[in-house]
Coordinates of C-alpha atoms in Angstrom, one line a residue:
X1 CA 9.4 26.6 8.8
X2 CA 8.6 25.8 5.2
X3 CA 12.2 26.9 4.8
X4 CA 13.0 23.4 6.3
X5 CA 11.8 21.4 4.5
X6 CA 13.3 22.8 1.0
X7 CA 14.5 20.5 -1.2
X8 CA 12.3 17.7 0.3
X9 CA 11.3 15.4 -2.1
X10 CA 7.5 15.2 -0.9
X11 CA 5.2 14.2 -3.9
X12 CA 2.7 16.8 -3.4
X13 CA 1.9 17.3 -7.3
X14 CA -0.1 14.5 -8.6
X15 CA 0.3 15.7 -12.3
X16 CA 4.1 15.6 -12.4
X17 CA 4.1 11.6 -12.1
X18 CA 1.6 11.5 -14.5
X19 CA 3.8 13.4 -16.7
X20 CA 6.6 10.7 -15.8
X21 CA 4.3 8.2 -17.3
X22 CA 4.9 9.5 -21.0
X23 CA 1.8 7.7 -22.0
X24 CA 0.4 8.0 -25.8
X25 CA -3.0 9.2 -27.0
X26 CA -4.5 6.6 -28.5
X27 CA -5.6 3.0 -27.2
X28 CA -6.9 1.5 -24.2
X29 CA -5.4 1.6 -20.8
X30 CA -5.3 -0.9 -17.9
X31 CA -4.1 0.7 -14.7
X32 CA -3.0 -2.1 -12.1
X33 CA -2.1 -2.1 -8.4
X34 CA 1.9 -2.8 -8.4
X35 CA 1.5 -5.5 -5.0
X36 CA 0.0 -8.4 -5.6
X37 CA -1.7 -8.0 -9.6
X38 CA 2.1 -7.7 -10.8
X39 CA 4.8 -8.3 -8.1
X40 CA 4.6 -10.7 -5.2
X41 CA 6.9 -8.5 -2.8
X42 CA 5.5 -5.8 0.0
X43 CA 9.1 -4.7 0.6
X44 CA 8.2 -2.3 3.5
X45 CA 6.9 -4.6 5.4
X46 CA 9.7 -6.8 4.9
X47 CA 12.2 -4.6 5.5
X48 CA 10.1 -3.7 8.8
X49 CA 10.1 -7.3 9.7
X50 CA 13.6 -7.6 9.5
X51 CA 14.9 -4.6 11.0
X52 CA 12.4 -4.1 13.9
X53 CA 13.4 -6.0 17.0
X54 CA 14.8 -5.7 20.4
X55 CA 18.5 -5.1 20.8
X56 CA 19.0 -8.5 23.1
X57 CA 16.7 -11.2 23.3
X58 CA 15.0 -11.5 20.3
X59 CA 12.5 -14.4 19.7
X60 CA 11.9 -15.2 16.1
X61 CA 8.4 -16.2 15.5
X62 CA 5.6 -15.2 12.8
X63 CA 3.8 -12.7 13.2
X64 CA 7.5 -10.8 13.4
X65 CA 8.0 -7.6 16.1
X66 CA 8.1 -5.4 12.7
X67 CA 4.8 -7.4 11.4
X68 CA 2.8 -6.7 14.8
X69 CA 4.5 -2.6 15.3
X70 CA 3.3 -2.2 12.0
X71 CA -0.3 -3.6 12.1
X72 CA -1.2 -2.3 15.1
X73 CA 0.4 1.4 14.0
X74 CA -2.0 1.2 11.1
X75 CA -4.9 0.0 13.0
X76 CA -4.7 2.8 15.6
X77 CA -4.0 5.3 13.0
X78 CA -7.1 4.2 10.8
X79 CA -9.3 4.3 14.0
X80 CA -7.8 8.0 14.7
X81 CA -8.1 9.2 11.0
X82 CA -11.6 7.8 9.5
X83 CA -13.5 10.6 11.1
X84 CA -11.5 13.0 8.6
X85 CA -12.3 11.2 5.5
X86 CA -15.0 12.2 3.5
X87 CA -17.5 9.2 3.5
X88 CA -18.3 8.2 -0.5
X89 CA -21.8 8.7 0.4
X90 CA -24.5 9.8 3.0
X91 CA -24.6 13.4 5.0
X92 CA -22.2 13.2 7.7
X93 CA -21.0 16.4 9.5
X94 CA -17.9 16.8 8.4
X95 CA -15.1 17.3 11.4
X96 CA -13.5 20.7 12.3
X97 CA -11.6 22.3 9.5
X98 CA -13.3 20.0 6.9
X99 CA -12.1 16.8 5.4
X100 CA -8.5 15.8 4.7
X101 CA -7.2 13.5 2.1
X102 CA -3.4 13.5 3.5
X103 CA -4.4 10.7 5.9
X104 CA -4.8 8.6 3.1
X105 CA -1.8 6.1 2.1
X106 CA 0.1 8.0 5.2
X107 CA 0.6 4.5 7.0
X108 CA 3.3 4.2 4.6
X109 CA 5.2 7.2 5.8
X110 CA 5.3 5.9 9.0
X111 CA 7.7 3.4 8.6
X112 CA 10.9 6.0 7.5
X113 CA 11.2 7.1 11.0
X114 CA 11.0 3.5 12.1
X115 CA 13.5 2.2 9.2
X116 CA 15.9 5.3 10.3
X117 CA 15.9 4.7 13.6
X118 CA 16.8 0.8 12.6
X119 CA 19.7 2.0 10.3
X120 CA 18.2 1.3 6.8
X121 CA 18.5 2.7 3.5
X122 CA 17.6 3.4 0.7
X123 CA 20.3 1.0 -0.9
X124 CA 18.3 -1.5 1.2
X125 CA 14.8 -1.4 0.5
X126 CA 16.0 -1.3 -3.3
X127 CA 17.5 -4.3 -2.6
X128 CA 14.3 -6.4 -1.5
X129 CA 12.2 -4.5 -4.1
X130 CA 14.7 -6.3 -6.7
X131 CA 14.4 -9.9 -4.6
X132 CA 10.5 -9.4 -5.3
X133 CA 9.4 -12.0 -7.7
X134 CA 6.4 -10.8 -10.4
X135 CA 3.1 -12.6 -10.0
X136 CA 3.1 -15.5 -12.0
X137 CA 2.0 -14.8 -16.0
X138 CA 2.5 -10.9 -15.1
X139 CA 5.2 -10.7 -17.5
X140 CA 3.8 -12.8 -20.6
X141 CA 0.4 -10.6 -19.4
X142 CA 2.7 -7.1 -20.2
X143 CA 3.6 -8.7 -23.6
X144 CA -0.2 -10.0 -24.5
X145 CA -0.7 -6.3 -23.7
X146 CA 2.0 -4.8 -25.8
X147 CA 0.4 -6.9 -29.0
X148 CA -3.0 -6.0 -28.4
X149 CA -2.3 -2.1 -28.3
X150 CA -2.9 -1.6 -24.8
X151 CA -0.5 0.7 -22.6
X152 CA -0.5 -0.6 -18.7
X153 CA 0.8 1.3 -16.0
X154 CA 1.4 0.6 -11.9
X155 CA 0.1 2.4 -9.0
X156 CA 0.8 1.7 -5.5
X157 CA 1.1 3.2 -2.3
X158 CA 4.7 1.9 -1.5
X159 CA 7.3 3.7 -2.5
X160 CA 8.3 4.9 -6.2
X161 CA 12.0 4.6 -6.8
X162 CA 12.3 0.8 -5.1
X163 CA 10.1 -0.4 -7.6
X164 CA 11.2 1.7 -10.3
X165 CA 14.1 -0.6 -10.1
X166 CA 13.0 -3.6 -9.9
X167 CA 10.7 -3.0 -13.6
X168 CA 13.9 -1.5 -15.1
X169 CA 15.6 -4.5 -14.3
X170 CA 12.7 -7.1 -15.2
X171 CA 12.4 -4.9 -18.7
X172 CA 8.4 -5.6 -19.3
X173 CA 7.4 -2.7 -17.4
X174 CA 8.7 1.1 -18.0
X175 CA 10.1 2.2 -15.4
X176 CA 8.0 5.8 -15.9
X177 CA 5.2 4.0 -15.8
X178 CA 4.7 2.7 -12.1
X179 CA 3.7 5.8 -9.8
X180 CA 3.6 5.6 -6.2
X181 CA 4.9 7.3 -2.9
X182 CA 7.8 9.6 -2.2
X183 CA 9.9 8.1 0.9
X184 CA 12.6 10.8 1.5
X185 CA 14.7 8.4 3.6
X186 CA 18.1 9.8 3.0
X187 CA 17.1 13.5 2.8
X188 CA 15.1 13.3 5.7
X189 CA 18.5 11.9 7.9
X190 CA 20.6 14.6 6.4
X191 CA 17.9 17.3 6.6
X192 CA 18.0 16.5 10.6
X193 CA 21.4 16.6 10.6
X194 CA 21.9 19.4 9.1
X195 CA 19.8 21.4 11.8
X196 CA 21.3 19.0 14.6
X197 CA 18.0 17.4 15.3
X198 CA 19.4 13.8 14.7
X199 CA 20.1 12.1 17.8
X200 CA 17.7 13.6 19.8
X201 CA 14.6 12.5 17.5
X202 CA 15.9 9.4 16.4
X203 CA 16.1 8.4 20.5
X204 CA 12.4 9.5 20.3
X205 CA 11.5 6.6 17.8
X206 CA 14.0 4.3 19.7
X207 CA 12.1 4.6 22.8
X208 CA 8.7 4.2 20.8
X209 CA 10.4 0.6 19.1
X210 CA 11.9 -0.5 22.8
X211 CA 8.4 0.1 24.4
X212 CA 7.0 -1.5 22.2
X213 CA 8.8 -4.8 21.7
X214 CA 8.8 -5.2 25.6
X215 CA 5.0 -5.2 25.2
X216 CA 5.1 -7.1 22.6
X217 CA 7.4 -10.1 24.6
X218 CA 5.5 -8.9 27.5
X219 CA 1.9 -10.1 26.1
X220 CA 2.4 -12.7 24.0
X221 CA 2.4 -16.8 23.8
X222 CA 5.0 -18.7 21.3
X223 CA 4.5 -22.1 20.5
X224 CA 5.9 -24.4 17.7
X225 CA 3.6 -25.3 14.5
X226 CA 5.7 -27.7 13.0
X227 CA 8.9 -26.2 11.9
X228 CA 7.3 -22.6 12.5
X229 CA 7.1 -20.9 16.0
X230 CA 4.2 -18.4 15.9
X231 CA 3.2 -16.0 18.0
X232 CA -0.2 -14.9 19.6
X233 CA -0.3 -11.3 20.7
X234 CA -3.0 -10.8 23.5
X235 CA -6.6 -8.2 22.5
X236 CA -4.8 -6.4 26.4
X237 CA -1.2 -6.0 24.2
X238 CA -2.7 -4.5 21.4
X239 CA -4.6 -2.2 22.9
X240 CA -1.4 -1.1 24.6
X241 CA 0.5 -0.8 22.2
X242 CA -2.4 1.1 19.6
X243 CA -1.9 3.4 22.8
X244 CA 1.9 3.8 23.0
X245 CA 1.6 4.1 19.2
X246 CA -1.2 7.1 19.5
X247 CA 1.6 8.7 21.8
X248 CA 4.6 8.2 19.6
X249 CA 3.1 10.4 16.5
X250 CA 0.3 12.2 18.2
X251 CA 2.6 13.7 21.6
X252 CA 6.3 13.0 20.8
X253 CA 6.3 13.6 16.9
X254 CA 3.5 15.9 17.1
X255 CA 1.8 14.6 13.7
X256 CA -1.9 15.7 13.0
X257 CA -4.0 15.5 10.1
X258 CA -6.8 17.1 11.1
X259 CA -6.6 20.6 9.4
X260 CA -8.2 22.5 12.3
X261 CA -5.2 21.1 15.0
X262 CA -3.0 22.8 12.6
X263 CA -4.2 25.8 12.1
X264 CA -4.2 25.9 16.0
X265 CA -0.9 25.3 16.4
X266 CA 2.7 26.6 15.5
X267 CA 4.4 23.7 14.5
X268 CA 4.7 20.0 14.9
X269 CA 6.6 18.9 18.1
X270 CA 9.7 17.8 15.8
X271 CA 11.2 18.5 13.0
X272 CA 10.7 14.5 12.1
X273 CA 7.7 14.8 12.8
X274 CA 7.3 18.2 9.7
X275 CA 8.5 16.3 7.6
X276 CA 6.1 13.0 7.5
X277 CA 2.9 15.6 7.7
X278 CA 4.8 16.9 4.3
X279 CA 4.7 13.8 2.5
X280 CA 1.7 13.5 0.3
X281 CA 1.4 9.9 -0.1
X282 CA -0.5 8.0 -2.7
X283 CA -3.5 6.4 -0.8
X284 CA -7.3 5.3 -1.7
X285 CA -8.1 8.7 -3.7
X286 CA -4.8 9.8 -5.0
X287 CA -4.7 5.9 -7.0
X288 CA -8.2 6.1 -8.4
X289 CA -7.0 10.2 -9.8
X290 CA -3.8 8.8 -11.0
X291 CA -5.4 6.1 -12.9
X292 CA -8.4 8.8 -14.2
X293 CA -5.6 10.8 -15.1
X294 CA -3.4 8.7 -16.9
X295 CA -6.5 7.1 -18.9
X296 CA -7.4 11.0 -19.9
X297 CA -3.7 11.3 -21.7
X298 CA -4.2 7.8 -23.4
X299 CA -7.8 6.9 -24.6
X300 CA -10.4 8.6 -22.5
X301 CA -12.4 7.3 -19.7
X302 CA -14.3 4.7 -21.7
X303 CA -11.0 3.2 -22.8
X304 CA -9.8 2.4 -19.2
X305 CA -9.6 -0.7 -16.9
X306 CA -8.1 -0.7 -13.5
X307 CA -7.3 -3.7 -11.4
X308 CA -6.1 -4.5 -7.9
X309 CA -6.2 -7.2 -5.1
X310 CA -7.1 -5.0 -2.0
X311 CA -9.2 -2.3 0.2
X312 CA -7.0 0.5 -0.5
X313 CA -7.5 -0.5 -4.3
X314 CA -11.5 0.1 -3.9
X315 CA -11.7 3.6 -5.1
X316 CA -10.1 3.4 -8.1
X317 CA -11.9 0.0 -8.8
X318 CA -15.1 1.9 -8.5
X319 CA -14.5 4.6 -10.3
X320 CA -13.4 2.8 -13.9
X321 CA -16.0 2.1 -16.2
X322 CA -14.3 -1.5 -16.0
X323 CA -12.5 -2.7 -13.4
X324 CA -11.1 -6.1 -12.3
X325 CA -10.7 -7.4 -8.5
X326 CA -8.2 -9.6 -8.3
X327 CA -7.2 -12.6 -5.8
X328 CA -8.9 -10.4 -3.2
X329 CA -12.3 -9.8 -1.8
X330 CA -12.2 -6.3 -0.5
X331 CA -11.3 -5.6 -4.4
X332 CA -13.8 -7.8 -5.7
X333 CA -16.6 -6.7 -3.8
X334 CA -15.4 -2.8 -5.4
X335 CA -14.8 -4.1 -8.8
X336 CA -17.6 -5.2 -11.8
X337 CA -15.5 -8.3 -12.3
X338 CA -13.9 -11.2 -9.9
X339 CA -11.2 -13.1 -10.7
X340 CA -9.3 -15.5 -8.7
X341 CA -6.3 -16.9 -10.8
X342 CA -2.6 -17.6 -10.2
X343 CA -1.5 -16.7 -13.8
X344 CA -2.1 -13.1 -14.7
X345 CA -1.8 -14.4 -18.5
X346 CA -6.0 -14.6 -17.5
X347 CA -6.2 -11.4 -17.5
X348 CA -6.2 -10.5 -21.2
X349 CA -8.7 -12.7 -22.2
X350 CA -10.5 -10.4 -20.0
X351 CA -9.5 -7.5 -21.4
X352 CA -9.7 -8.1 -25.1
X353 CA -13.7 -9.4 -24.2
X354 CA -14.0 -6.0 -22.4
X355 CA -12.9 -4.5 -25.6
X356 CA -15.1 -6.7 -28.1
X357 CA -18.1 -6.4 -25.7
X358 CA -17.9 -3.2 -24.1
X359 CA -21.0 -2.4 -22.5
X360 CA -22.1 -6.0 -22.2
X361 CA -21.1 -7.3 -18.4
X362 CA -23.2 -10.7 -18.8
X363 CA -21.4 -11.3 -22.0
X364 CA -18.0 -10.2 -21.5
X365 CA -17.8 -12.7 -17.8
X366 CA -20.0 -15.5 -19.7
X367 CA -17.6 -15.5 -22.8
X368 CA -14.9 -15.4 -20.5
X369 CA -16.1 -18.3 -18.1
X370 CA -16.5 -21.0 -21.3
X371 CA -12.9 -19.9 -23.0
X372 CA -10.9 -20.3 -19.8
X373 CA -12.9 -23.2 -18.6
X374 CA -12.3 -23.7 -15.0
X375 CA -8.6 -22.8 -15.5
X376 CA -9.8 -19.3 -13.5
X377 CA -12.3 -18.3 -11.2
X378 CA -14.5 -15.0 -13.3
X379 CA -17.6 -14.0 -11.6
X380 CA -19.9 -10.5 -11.1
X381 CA -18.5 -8.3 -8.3
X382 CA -19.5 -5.7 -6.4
X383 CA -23.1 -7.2 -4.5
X384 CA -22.8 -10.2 -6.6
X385 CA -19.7 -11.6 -4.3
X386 CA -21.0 -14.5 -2.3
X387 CA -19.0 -15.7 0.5
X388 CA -17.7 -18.8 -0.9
X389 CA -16.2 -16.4 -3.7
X390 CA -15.0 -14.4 -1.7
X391 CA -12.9 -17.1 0.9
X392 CA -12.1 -18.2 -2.7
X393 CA -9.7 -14.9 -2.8
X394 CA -8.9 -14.9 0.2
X395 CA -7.1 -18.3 -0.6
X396 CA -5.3 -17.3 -3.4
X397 CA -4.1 -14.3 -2.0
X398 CA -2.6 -16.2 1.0
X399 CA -1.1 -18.8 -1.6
X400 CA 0.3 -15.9 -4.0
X401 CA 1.3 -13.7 -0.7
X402 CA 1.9 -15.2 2.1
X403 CA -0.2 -15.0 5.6
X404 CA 0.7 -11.7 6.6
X405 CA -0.4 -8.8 3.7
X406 CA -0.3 -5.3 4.3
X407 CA -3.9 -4.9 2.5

């Protein structure tokens, strides 16, 4: 069975990507989420709302068929999988076969048997990573960087190689230096092929994608907001289809994380199936030890600063000595600084105070309050978020992102 899945380009090793990175000793280190602090784009979900729709009778409306499959897919498979991640604190018994960490980020991986069964490749998403525009200042915020001594590096959950492209071509950002997910799309299509398990598999994730839109047509209202037609999908339609989605990877792929299933078990259901259990993707944990990591090959721990705009960001905002939530409260209320701000060029006045004041929280968000003078929103985070700071992100993400963001 391992046999299989040779030559399967699955990211399992954490310390070869940090190797990628080619960072120098030396200096200090800001380690950002890639969506939202630095590029505008989420192209998965894009490339799910394009793709994903019936065959006949389509109804454009927002939130999109690909939008709603993939919400609900991650809601039902964060309601499956909490119970096998460790809890950052308190006693809990931990589950049969003792805590996973593979769950983590794995929403991601869902989407390749989805975007194979919709025709898409990699040629594709590399296409929409390119057409994502960087956050407004992120570039000038690389350069401020580059002249201050500092080294920054991306990590995100989405896939490596599309947004490996799209730095190379933007030229501010190594390409070696954002880390994310493996997304095997082409190998896995020719590794099914190649033991004649295409067709039959890839009717399995049709099936799921027909059942699903129907429930999706089937409860729902559309009416017009403007010059937009939106969609409401009913609490009875979601529920369904968390349900037809539990089925899909659970029954028909045969996906577990919970280490005791497997240990019970011969094999997944499919060979489809094998190969998105293989995929170690970059989620909560993996980012805050990538970011540890690379910050341990540059200055040390004391040296580093991470920042990020969402929930799967959290761990490695907590675990910095300084850390930076950015246009998002989930981050903010993880971070030891708030800031809600449209230009990242903010950010290094920031991070220069951080490195003058280190130590000092009061001072470094005080100094940095009266020099950018209302032009940015700096505040404590972590328990000192108050709810108007807080829907204060939230607007700015939906300005900077759009209405519908993954995290």
């Amino acid at each position: 069975m391992r046999d299989d899945m040779e030559g399967l380009p699955t990211g399992g090793d954490l310390r070869e990507r940090l190797g990628e990175a080619g960072i120098r000793p030396g200096g200090w280190l800001l380690a950002s989420d890639v969506e939202g602090p630095l590029f505008l784009g989420d192209f998965i979900a894009e490339a799910l709302s394009t793709c994903l729709k019936p065959a006949t009778g389509a109804t454009d409306a927002a939130p999109s068929y690909g939008q709603i499959l993939y919400g609900e897919g991650y809601a039902a498979f964060r309601a499956d999988t909490r119970p096998l991640m460790r809890p950052d604190g308190g006693a809990a018994s931990p589950p049969a076969g003792g805590y996973t960490l593979a769950q983590e980020g794995s929403d991601t991986i869902f989407a390749l048997p989805l975007l194979l069964a919709a025709g898409a490749d990699y040629r594709y998403l590399e296409q929409l990573a390119l057409r994502s525009p960087a956050t407004p200042g992120a570039a000038a915020m690389a350069e401020q960087l580059a002249a201050m001594g500092w080294q920054l590096a991306g990590i995100t959950t989405a896939p490596q190689q599309p947004y490996r492209a799209r730095v190379l071509a933007g030229g501010w950002l190594e390409a070696g230096r954002v880390l994310g997910s493996p997304f095997p799309l082409a190998e896995a299509e020719a590794m099914l092929r190649r033991h004649g398990r295409w067709e039959a598999e890839i009717d399995l994730v049709r099936t799921y994608l027909d059942d699903g839109c129907r429930l999706i047509d089937r409860h729902s209202e559309l009416w017009l907001d403007g010059e937009v037609r939106r969609r409401h999908f009913s609490d009875v339609g979601r529920k369904l289809l968390r349900r037809r989605f539990q089925r899909f990877y659970r029954e028909e792929l045969g996906i577990s994380y919970s280490r005791g299933e497997r240990a019970g078990r011969a094999a997944a259901i499919t060979m489809l199936g094998r190969i998105v259990e293989a995929c170690a993707m970059v989620g909560d944990r993996a980012k805050a030890a990538l970011a540890l990591g690379l910050a341990r090959r540059a200055g040390g721990l004391d040296r580093l600063v991470t920042m990020g705009d969402g929930a799967n960001d959290a761990a490695m905002l907590r675990r910095a000595p300084w850390s930076i939530g950015v246009n998002g409260p989930d981050a903010a209320r993880a971070a030891a600084i708030g800031l809600v701000s449209d230009d990242m060029r903010h950010v290094p006045v920031l991070l220069r105070l951080i490195e003058r004041d280190g130590g000092d929280l009061d001072a470094v968000i005080g100094r940095a309050q009266a020099e950018l003078r209302g032009a940015a929103l700096v505040h404590r985070g972590r328990e000192g978020v108050s709810e108007e700071w807080a829907e204060a992100h939230r607007r700015m993400k939906r300005k900077l992102r759009g209405e519908f963001v993954t995290y």
